[in-house]
Tab-separated table of N, CA and C in Angstrom:
chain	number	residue	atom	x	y	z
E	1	UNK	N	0.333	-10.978	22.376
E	1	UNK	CA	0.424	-11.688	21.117
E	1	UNK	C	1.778	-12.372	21.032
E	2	UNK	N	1.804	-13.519	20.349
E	2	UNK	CA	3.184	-14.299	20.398
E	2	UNK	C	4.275	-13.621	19.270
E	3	UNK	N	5.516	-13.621	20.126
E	3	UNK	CA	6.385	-12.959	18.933
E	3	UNK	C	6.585	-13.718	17.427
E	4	UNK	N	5.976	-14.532	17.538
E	4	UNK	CA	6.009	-14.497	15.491
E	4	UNK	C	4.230	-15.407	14.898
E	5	UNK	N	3.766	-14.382	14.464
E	5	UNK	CA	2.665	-14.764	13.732
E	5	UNK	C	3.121	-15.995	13.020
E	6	UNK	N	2.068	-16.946	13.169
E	6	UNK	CA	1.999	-17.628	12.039
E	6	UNK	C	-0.020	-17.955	11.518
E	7	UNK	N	0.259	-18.128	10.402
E	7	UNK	CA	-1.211	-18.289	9.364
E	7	UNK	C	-1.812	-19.155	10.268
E	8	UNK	N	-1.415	-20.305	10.688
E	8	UNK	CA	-2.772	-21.537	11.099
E	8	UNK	C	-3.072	-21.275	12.272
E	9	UNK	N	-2.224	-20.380	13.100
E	9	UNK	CA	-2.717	-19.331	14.264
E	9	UNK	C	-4.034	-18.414	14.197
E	10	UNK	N	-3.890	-18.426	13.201
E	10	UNK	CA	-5.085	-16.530	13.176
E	10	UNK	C	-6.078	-17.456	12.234
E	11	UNK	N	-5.232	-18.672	11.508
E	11	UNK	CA	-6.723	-19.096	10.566
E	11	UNK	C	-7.814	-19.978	11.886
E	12	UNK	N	-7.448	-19.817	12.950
E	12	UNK	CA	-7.948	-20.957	14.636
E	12	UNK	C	-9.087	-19.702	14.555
E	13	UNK	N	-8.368	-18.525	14.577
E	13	UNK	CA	-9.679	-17.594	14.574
E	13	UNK	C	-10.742	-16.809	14.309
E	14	UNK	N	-11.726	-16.621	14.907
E	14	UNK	CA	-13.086	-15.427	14.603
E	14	UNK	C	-12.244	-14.485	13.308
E	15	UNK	N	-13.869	-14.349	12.350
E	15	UNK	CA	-12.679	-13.249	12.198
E	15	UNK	C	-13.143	-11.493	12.424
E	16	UNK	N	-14.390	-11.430	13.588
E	16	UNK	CA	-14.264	-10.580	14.007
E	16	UNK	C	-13.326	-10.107	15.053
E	17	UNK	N	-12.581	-11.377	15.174
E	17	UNK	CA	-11.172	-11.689	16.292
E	17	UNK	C	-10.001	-11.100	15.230
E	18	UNK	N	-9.872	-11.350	14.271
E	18	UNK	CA	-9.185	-11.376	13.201
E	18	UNK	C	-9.042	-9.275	12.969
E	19	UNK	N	-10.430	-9.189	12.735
E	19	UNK	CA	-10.653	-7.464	12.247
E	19	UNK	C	-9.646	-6.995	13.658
E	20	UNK	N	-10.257	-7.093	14.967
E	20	UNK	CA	-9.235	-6.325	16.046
E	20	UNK	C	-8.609	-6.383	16.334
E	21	UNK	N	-7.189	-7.297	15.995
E	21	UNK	CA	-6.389	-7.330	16.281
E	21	UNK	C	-5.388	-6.389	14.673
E	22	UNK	N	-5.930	-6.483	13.262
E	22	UNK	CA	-5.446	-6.306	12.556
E	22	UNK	C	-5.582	-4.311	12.392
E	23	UNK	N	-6.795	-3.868	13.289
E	23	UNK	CA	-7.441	-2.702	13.584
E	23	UNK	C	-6.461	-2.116	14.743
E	24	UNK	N	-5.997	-3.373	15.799
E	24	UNK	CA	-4.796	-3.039	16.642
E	24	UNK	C	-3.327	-2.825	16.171
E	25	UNK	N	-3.307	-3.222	15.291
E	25	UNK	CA	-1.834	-3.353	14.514
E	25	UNK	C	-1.787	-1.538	13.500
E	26	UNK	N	-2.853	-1.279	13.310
E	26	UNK	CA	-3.116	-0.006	12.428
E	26	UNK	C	-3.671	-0.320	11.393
E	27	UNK	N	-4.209	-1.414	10.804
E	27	UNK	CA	-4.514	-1.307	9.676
E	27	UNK	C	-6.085	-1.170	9.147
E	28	UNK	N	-6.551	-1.111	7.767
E	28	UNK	CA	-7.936	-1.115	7.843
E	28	UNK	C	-8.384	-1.885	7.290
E	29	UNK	N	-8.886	-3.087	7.244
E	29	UNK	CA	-9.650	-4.369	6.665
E	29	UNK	C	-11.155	-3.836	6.087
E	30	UNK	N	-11.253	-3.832	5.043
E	30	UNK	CA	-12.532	-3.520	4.589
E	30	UNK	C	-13.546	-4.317	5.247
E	31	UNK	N	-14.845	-3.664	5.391
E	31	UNK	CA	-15.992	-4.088	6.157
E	31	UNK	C	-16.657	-5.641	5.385
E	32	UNK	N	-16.373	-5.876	4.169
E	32	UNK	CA	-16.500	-7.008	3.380
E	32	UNK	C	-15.540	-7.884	3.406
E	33	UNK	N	-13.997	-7.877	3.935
E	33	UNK	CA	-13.048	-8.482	3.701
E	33	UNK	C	-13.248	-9.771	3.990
E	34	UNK	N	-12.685	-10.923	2.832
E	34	UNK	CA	-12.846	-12.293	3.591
E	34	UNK	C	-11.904	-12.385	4.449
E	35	UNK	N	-11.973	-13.249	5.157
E	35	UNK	CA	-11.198	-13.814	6.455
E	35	UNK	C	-9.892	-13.827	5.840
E	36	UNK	N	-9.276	-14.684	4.939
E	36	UNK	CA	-8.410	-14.778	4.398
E	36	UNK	C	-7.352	-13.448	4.260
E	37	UNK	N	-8.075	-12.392	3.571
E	37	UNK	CA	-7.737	-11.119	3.339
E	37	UNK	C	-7.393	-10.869	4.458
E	38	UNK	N	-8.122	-11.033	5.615
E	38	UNK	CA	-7.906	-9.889	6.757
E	38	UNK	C	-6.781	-10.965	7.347
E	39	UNK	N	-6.561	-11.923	7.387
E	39	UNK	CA	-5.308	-12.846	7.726
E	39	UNK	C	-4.529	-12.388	6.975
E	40	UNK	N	-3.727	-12.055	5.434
E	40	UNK	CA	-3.073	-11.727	4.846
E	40	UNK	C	-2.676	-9.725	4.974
E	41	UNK	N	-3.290	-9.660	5.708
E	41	UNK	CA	-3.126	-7.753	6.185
E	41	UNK	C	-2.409	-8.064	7.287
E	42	UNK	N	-3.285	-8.865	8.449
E	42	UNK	CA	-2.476	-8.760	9.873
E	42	UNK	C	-0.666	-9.204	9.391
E	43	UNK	N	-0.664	-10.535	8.646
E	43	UNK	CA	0.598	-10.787	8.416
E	43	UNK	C	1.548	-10.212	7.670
E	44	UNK	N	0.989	-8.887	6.905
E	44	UNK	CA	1.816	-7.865	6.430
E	44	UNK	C	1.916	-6.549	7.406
E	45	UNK	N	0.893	-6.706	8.561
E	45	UNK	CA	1.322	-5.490	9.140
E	45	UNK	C	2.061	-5.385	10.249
E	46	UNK	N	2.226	-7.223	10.253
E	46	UNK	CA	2.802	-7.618	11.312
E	46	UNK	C	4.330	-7.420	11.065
E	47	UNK	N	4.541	-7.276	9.721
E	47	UNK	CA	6.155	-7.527	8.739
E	47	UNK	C	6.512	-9.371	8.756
E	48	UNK	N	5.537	-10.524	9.036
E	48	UNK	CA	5.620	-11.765	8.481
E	48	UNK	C	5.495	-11.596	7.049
E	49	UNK	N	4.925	-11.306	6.568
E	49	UNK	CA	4.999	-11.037	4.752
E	49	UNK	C	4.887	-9.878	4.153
E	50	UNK	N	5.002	-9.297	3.445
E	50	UNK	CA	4.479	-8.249	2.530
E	50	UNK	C	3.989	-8.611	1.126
E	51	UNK	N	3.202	-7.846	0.645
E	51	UNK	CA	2.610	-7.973	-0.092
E	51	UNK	C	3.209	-8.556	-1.472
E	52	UNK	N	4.492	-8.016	-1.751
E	52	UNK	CA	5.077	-8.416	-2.629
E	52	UNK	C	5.424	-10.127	-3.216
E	53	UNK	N	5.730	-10.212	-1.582
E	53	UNK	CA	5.659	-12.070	-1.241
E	53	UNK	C	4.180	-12.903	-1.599
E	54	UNK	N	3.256	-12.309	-1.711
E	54	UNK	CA	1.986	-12.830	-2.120
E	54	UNK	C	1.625	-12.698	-3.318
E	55	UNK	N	1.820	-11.534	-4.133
E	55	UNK	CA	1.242	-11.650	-5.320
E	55	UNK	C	2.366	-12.373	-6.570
E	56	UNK	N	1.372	-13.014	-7.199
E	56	UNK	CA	2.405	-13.784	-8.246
E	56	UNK	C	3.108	-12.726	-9.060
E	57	UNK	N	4.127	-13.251	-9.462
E	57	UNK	CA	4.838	-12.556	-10.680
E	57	UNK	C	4.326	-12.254	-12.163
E	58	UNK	N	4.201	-11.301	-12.592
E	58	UNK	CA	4.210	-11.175	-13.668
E	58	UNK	C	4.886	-11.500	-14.857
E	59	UNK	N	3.978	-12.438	-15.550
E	59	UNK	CA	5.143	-12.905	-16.886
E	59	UNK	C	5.468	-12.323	-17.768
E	60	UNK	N	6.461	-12.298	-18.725
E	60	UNK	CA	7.456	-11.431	-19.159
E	60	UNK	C	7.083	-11.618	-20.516
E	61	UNK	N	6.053	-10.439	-21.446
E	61	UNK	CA	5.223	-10.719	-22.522
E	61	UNK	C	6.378	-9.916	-23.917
């Protein structure tokens, strides 16, 4: 695998290509997961993002 993930890399692929490599990394992609999802796991388990970096902020009520 190339030393730095990037998204339009893994979005080129299957994403039963997608489940084993993210299944290789340790993680578990739900059996329903969209592609997307399971692209956004590999790249957090990869340490390219974490989760925190993805979800929006909460506004301040």
């Amino acid at each position: 695998m190339a030393d730095q993930l990037e998204r339009s890399m893994l979005e080129a692929k299957e994403r039963d290509e997608l489940v084993s490599i993210a299944k290789a990394l340790g993680g578990k992609p739900a059996a329903r997961a969209k592609k997307a999802t399971v692209i956004d796991l590999i790249l957090e388990l990869a340490g390219v993002t974490t989760a925190a970096d993805e979800a929006p902020e909460a506004a301040d009520a």
